[in-house]
Each structure stands twice: as structure tokens, then as C-alpha cells.
Tab-separated table of C-alpha atoms in Angstrom:
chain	number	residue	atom	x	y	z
Y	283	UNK	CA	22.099	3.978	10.847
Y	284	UNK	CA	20.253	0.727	11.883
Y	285	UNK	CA	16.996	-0.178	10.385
Y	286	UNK	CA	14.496	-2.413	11.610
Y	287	UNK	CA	12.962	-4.526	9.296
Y	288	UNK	CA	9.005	-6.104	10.042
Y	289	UNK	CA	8.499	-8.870	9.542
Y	290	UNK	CA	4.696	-10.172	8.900
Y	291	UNK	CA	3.522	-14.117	8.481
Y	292	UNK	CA	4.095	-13.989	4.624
Y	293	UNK	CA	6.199	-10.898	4.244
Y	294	UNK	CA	8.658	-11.953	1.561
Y	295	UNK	CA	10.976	-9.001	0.685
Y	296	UNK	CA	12.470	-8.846	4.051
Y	297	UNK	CA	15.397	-10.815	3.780
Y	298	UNK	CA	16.241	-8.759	0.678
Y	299	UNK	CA	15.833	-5.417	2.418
Y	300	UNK	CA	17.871	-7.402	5.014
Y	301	UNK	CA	20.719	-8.204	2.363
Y	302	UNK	CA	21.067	-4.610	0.639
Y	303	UNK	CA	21.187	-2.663	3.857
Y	304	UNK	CA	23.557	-4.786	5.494
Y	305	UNK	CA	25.686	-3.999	2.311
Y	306	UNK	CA	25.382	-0.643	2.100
Y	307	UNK	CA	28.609	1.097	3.876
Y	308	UNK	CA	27.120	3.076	7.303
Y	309	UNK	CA	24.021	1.200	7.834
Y	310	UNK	CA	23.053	-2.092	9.395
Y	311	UNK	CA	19.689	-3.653	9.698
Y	312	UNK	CA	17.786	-6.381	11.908
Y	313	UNK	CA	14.811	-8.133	11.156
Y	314	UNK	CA	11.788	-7.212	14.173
Y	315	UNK	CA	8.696	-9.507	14.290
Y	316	UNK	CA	5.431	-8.042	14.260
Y	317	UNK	CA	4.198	-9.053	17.447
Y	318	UNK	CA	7.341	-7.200	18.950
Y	319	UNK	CA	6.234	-4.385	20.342
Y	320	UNK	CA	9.423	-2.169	20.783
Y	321	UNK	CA	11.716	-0.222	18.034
Y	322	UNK	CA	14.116	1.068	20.440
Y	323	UNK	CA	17.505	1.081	18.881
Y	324	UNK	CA	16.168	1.924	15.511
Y	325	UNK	CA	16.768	4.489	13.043
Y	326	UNK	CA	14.767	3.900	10.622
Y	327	UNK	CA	12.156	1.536	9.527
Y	328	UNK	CA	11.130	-0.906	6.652
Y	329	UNK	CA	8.052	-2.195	6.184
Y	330	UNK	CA	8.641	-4.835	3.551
Y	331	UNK	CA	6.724	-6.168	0.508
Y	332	UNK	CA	5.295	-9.445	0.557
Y	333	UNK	CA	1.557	-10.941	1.179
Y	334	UNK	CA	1.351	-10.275	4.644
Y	335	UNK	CA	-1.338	-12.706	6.281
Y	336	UNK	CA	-2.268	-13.806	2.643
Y	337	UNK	CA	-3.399	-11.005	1.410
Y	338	UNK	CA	-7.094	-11.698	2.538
Y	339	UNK	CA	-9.389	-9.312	3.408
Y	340	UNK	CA	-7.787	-6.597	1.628
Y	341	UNK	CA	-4.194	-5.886	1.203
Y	342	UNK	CA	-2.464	-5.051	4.560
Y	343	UNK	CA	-5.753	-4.740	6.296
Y	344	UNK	CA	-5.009	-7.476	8.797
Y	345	UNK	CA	-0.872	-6.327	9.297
Y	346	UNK	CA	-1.899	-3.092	10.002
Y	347	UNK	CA	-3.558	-4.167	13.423
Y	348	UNK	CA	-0.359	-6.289	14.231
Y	349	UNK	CA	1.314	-5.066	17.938
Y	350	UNK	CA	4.230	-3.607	16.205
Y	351	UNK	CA	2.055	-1.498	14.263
Y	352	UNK	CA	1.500	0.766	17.311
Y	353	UNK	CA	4.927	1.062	17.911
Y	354	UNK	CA	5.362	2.125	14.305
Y	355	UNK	CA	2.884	4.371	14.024
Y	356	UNK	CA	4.495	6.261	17.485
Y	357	UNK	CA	7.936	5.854	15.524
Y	358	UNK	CA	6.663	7.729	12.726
Y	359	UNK	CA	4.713	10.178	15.045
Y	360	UNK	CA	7.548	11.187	16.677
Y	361	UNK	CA	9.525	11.946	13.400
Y	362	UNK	CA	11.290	8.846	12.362
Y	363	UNK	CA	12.167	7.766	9.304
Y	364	UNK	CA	9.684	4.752	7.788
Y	365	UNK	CA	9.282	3.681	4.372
Y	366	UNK	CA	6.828	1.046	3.412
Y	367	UNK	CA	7.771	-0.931	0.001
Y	368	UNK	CA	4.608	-2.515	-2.258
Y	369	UNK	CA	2.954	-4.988	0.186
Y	370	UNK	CA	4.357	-2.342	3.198
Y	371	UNK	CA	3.011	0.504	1.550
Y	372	UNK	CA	-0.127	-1.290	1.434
Y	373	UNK	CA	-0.419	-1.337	5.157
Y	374	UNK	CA	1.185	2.086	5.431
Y	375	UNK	CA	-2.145	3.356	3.807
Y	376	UNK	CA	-4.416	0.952	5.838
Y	377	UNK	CA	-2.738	2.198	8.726
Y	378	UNK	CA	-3.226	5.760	7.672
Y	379	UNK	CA	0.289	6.921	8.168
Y	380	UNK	CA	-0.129	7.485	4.380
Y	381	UNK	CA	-3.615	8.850	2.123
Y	382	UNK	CA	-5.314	6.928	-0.533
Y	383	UNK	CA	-5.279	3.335	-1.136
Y	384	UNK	CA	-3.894	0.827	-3.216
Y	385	UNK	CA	-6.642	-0.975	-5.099
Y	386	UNK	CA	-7.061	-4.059	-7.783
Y	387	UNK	CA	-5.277	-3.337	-11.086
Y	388	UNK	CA	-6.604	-1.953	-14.011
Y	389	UNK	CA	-6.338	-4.991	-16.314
Y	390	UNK	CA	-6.671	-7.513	-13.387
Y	391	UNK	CA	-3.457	-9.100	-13.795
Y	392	UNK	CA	-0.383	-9.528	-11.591
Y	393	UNK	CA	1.736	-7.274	-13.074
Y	394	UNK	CA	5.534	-8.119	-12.592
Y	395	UNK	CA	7.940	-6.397	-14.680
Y	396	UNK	CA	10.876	-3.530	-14.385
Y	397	UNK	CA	9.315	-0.176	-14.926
Y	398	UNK	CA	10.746	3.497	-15.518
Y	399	UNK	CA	9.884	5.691	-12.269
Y	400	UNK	CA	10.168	9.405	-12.451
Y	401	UNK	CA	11.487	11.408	-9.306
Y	402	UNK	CA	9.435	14.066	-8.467
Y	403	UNK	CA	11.306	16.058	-5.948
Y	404	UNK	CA	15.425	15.389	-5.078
Y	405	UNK	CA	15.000	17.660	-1.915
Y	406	UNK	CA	13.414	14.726	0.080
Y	407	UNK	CA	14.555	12.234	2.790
Y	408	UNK	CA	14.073	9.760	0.188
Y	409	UNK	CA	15.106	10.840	-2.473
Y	410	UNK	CA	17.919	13.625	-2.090
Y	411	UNK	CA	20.555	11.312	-3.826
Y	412	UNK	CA	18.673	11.455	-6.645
Y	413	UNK	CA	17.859	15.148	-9.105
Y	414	UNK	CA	14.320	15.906	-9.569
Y	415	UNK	CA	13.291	14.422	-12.755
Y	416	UNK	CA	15.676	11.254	-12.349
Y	417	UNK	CA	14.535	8.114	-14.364
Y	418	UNK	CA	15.005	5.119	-11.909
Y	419	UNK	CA	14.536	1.635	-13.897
Y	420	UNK	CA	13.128	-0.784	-11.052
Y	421	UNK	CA	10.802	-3.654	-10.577
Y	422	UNK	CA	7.198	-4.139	-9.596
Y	423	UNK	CA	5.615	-7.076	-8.603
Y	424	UNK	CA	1.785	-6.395	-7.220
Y	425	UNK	CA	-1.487	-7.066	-7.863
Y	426	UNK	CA	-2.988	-4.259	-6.037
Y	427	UNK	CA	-0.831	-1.649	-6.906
Y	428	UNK	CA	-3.241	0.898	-8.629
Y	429	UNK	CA	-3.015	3.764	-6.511
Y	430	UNK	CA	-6.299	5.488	-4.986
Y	431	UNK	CA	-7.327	8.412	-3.556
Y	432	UNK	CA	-10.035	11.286	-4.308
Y	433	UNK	CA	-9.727	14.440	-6.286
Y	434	UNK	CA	-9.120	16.448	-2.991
Y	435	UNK	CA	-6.160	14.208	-1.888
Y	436	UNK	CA	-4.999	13.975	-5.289
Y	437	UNK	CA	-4.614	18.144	-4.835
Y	438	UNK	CA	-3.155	18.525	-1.112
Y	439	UNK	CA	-0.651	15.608	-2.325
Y	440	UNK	CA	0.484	18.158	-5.345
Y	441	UNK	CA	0.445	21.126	-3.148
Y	442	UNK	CA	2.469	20.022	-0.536
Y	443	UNK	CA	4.863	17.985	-2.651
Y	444	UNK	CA	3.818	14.897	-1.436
Y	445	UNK	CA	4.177	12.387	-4.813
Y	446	UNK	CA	7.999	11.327	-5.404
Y	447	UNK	CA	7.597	8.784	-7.949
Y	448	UNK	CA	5.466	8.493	-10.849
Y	449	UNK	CA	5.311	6.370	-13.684
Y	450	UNK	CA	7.227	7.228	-16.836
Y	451	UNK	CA	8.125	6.282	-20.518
Y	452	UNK	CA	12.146	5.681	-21.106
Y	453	UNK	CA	11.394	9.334	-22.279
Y	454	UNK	CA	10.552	10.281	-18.484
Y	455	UNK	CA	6.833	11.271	-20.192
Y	456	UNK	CA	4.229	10.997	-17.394
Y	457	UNK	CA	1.825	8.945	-20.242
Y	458	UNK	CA	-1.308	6.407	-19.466
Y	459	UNK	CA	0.411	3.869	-21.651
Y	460	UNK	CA	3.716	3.937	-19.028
Y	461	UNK	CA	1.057	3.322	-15.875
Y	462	UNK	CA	1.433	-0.511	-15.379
Y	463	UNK	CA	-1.653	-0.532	-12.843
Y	464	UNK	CA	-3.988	2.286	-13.644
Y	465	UNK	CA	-2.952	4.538	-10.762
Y	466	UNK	CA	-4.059	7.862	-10.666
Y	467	UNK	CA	-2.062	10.467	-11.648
Y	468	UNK	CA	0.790	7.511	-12.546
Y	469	UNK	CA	1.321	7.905	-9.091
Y	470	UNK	CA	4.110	4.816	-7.609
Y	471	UNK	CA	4.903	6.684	-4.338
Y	472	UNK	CA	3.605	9.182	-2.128
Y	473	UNK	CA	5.318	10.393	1.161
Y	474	UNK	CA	3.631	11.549	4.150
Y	475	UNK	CA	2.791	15.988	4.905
Y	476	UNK	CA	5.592	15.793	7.346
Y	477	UNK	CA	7.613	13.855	4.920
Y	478	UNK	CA	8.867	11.202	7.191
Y	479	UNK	CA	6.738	8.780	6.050
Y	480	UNK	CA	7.089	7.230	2.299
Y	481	UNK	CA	5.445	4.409	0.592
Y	482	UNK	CA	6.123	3.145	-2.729
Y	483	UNK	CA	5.038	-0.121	-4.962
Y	484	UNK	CA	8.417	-0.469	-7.028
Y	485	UNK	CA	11.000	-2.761	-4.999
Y	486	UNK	CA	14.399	-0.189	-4.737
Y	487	UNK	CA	15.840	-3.872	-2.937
Y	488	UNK	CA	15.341	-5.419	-5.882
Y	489	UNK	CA	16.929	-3.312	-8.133
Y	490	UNK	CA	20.583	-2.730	-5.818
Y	491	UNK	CA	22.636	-5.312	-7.699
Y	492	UNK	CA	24.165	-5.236	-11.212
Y	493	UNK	CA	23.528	-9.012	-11.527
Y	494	UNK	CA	19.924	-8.384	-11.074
Y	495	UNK	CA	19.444	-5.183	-14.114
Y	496	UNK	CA	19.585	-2.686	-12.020
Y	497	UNK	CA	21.288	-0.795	-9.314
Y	498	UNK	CA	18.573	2.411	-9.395
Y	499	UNK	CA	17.176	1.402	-6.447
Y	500	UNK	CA	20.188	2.205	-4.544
Y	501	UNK	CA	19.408	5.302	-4.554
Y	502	UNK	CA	16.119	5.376	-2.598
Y	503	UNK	CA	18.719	3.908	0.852
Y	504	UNK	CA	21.589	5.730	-0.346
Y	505	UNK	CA	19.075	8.634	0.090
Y	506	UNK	CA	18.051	7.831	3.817
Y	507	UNK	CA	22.054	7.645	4.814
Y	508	UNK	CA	22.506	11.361	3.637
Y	509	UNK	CA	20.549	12.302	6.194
Y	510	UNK	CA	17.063	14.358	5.262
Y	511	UNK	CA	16.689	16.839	2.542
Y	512	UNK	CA	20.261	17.456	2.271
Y	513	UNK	CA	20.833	20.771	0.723
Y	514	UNK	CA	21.046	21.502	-2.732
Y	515	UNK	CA	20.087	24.074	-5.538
Y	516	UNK	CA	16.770	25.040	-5.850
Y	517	UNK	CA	14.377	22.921	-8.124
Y	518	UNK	CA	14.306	24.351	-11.369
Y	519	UNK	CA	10.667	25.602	-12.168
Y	520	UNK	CA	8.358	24.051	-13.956
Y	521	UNK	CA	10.372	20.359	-13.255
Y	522	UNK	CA	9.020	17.809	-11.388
Y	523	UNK	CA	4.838	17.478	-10.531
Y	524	UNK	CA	4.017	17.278	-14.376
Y	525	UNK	CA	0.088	16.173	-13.657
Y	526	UNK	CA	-1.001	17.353	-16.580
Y	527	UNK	CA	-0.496	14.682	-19.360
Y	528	UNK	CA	0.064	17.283	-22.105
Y	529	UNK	CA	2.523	19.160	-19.730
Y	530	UNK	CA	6.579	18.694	-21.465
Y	531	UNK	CA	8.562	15.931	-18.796
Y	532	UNK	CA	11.732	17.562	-18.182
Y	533	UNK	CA	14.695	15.872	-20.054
Y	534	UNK	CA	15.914	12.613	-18.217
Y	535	UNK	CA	19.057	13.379	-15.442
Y	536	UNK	CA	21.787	11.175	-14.663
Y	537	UNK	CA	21.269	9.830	-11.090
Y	538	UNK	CA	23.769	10.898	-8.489
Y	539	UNK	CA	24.754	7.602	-7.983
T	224	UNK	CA	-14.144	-28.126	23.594
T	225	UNK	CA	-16.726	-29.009	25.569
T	226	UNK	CA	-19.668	-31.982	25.714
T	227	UNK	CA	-22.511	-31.504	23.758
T	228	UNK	CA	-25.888	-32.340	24.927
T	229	UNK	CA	-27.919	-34.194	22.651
T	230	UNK	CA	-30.443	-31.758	20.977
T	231	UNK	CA	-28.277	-29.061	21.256
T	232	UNK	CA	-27.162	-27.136	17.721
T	233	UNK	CA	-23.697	-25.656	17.685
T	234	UNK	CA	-22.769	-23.809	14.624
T	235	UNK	CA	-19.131	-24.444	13.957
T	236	UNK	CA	-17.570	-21.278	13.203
T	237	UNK	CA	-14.781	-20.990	10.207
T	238	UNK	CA	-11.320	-22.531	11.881
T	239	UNK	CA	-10.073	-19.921	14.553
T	240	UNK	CA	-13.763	-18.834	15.242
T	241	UNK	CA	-15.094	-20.580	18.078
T	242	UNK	CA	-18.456	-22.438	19.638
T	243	UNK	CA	-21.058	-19.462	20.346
T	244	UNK	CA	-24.961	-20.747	20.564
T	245	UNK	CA	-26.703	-19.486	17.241
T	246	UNK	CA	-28.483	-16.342	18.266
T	247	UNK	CA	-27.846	-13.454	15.522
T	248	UNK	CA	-26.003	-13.353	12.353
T	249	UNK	CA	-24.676	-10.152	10.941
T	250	UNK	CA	-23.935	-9.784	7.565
T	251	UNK	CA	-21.516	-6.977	6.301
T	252	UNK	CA	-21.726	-6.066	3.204
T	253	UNK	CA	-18.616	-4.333	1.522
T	254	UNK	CA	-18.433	-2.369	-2.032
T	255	UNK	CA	-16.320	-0.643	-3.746
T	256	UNK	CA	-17.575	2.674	-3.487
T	257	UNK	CA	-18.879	3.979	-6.761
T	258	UNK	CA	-15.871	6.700	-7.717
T	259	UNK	CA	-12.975	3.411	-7.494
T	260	UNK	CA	-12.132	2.000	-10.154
T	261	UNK	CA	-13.945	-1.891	-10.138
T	262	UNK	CA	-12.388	-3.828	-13.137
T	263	UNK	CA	-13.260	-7.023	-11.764
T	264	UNK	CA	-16.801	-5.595	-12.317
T	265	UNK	CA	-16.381	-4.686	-15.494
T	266	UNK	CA	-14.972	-7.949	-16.563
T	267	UNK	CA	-17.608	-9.477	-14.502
T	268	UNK	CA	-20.122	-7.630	-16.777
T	269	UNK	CA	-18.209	-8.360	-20.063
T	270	UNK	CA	-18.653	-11.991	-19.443
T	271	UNK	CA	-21.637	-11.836	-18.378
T	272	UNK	CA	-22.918	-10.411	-21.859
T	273	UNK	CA	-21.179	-12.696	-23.958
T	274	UNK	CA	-22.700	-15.383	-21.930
T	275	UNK	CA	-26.029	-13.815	-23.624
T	276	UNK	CA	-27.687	-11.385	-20.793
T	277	UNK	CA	-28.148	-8.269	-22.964
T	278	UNK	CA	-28.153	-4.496	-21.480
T	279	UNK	CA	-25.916	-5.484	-18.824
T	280	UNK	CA	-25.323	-2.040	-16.898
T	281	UNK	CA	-22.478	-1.324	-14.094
T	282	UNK	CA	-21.445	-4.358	-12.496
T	283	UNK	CA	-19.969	-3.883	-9.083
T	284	UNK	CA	-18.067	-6.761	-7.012
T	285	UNK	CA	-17.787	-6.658	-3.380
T	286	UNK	CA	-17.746	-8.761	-0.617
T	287	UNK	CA	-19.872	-10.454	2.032
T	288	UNK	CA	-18.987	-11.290	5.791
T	289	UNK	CA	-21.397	-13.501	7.968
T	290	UNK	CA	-20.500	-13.009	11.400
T	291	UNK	CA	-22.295	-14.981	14.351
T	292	UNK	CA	-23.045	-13.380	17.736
T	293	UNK	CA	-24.895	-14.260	20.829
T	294	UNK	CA	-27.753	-11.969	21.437
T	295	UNK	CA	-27.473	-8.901	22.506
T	296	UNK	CA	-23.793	-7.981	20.830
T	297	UNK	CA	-22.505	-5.004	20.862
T	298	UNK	CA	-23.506	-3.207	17.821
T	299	UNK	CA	-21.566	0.113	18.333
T	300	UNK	CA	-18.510	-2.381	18.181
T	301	UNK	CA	-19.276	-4.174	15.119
T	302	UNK	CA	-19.795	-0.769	13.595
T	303	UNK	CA	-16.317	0.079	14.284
T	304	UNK	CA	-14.778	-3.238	13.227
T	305	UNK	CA	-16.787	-2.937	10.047
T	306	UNK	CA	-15.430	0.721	9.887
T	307	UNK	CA	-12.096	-0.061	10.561
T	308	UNK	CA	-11.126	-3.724	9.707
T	309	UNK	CA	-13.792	-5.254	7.363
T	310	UNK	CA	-13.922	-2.097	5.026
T	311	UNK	CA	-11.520	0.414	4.254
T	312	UNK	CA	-13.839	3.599	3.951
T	313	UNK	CA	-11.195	5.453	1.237
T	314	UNK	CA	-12.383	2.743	-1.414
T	315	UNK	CA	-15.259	0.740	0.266
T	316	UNK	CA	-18.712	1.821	1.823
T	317	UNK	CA	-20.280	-1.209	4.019
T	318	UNK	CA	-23.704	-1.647	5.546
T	319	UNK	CA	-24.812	-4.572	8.139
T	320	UNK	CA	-28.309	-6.082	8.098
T	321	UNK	CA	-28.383	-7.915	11.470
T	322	UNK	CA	-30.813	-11.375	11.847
T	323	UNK	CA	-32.537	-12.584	14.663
């Protein structure tokens, strides 16, 4: 499987996407500049995290009108795989490939720090080497990270299973105190209706070596290799989507990996 | 770059803008639209009382974009780069107040 990673003037994640993938046994991956304007020979797609074109305007708001852009956004039209990570997921939204946006922080501050990410659904492109309800322990590192979108969004996401990750306690508890950046809903990554699409602000390429705390985030590109939704038993009821603060978190699972 | 004659006033545009003879300036005005969460507001407004100004209400931040045009610009267009580049319209409502 090759991937294609994009790289933006001051995208700064890539050559770590670069590193894990190139690792990982049955995939290979290439950086692609964004004024390229081709992703034929591709598999898959990474939009990487960084502070593309500074950052200024708003976040991603400038990348997203980058030539490759259009080439990405036919990718993903025509069904392929792409996965923005914090900085990409910001222009994933601006692009509109994704809802909602990713807005200043609650308290203001850079927030850079691991965090405890609940899986929402394991029967995902993205996530199917993982069990619903899977505590993954991987970084952050954003400033606009506070996820966005209105009440109606917020609703079609839930109904159509759209939110993968959310912020959790060590206890998996979806609680206001575990939601580094005041997102709503603790939401840390959304995928698209058709569920091609995904967008997260936790790094998974930061977290893919023991000497760095964590190897959780393996499990986000082991999950891409397996191929989409592999099959598996149904979701137990009443796991997963836990919206309601008050609602009991299912106990933590062992990842798959 | 060209010669200027004497007399002649050339606004200098910010660094990859160019040399346009002052006609019209638009101003875009961005903000946070009022459901979004604004914390820099808030801490905007927090400072703002302990500096002394008492019954501070909601304190929004947004942002400002001069643009300079030669007359008769396209204003359909700078509605949809407002729409679509300046703003993002799931967080941020704009409006543009064009000078002669």
C-alpha cells in the first residue's frame, strides 16, 4: 500500500509519517509537494500536521487552496483512503472533506501533552485493528484543536457513526476534565459519511515507537493495511458513542495490537 | 517596478501585494460567530476589568482585512473570497464596508 504524504511550506510531521510508514511491513510512502497536482500511484493519503503557511489567517485556510488540494479532494471523491492528522485535519475541515472546525483552545494555551483517546467504533477503515472502546495513549500538540461544529452536525455525526475518537480519563470516562481543548462532545476525530475520509488532532506517528511512550498509534496505520472495515463481531450495545457525560464508558479493552 | 512620476501616490501594498493606484479600500470584517466558543474574548474582557472598566459585557475578538482595489472591482468576487478564504462561515460571519 503506498501513501502519499503532502507536504505544505511549514508542514512538520511529514517526515515522521514518512519514517513510521516506511517501517510498517506492506506499506511504503513518498513525500508529494503541494503544488503537485497528481496522486496517481497512491493508495492512500496523509495530510500531515504541522503549521502549514504559518498558520495565518486561520488554521489550514491558505493549504486548503494549494493545487494538490484538488487532486485530493477528487482522491477522496472517488473513494480513497485520506486521513488528515492535527494541522491536516485542520485543512481537511477547511476544505470541507470533513464538518465542523477546529477553533482556538479553551484555556488559550498550546497544549502539548500525551492524552487517553477513546475508540468509538473498531468496524472502521481506521480503526478496525483496534475494539470499540480501546484506550489509545497518544500525543497532542495544537493550539487550535478545540473541535467545532453546531448542534445539528454534532447529531448526523452520532447517527451515522461518524466520531472515532474522543477524549477519555485512564478510566476511558468521556469527562470535561479529560478534554485538553474544550472540544465538543470530547470529540479528537471525526471521519467523513462515506467513511473514507478521517481527521484527527492526536499524532498516531508520534506515538509508533517504544522509545518515544507509546506504540498506540500504530494502530490507527496498522488499521488502513487491513484493508476497510474488516469483519468482525457485532458492536456490543450500548458501547461506544457515550455523549452523554453521565452515560457508564464501557470498561477499557486491550488493543489488538 | 516601474518609474514613478513625481506627484503621483502609490500605496505600497503588504510584501507580495503589488502597485495598484489608490481607488477603493475594502475592509472585511471577520467574527467569531456568536454560538463559538471566543476565549480570547473572554480573557480579553477579564483583563480588561481588572484594568478598572467596570460592567464589561461579552467581549468578542475578530479580525480585520484592508484590501485595496482599483475602481470598479468586482464585488461578487470579493464576496466569494471573503466567503471562502478570509472567513470560514462554520465559526466566522464577515461583512465588507467598501470606501471610495
Amino acid at each position: 500500500m503506498k501513501f502519499a504524504v503532502i507536504r505544505f511550506p511549514g508542514s512538520n510531521c511529514d517526515q515522521d509519517c514518512i519514517h513510521v510508514l516506511n517501517a510498517l511491513p506492506g506499506a511504503s510512502a513518498d513525500y508529494v509537494w503541494h503544488k503537485d497536482s497528481s496522486l496517481s500511484g497512491f493508495d492512500a493519503v496523509v495530510v500531515p500536521g504541522g503549521f502549514s503557511y504559518g498558520d495565518y489567517l486561520r488554521c489550514g485556510a491558505i493549504a486548503r487552496f494549494s493545487p494538490i488540494m484538488r487532486a485530493v479532494q477528487d482522491f477522496a471523491a472517488a473513494g480513497g483512503i485520506v486521513i488528515g492528522i492535527c494541522n491536516g485535519f485542520q485543512i481537511l475541515c477547511e476544505s470541507g472533506l470533513l464538518p465542523g472546525a477546529l477553533v482556538r483552545n479553551r484555556g488559550l494555551h498550546f497544549v502539548c501533552q500525551h492524552i487517553t483517546v477513546r475508540v468509538e467504533h473498531h468496524d472502521t477503515a481506521f480503526t478496525n485493528a483496534t475494539w470499540t472502546g480501546t484506550l489509545l495513549n497518544i500525543p497532542i500538540a495544537h493550539g487550535e484543536g478545540c473541535y467545532f461544529a453546531d448542534d445539528e452536525t454534532l447529531h448526523r455525526l452520532q447517527i451515522n457513526r461518524q466520531v472515532l475518537l474522543r477524549y477519555a480519563d485512564s478510566q476511558g470516562q468521556i469527562t470535561d476534565a479529560a478534554n485538553p481543548n474544550g472540544s465538543r462532545q470530547n470529540i479528537a476525530g471525526i471521519r467523513n459519511e462515506a467513511g473514507n475520509v478521517f481527521g484527527l488532532m492526536p499524532h498516531p506517528e508520534r506515538a509508533c515507537d517504544p522509545l518515544l511512550g507509546s506504540t498506540d498509534g500504530k494502530a490507527i496505520f496498522q488499521s488502513l493495511l487491513d484493508g476497510p472495515a474488516r469483519s468482525r463481531d457485532a458492536e456490543t450495545p450500548g458501547r461506544g458513542d457515550a455523549v452523554n457525560l453521565s452515560v457508564s464508558p464501557p470498561p477499557p479493552v486491550a488493543p489488538a495490537l | 517596478m516601474g518609474l514613478v512620476a513625481p506627484g503621483v501616490i502609490i500605496l505600497l501594498s503588504a510584501a507580495h501585494g503589488q502597485e495598484i493606484l489608490p481607488s477603493v479600500k475594502a475592509i472585511v470584517t471577520v467574527m467569531p460567530k456568536p454560538s463559538v466558543l471566543d476565549p480570547q474574548g473572554a480573557a480579553t474582557a477579564e483583563a480588561m476589568k481588572h484594568l478598572g472598566l467596570e460592567n464589561v459585557g461579552h467581549v468578542r475578538v475578530g479580525k480585520s482585512i484592508e484590501i485595496e482595489l482599483p475602481d470598479g472591482a468586482d464585488e461578487a468576487k470579493l464576496h466569494e473570497i471573503a466567503r471562502d478564504l478570509l472567513s470560514n462561515p462554520v465559526i466566522e460571519d464577515y461583512t465588507i464596508q467598501i470606501n471610495h
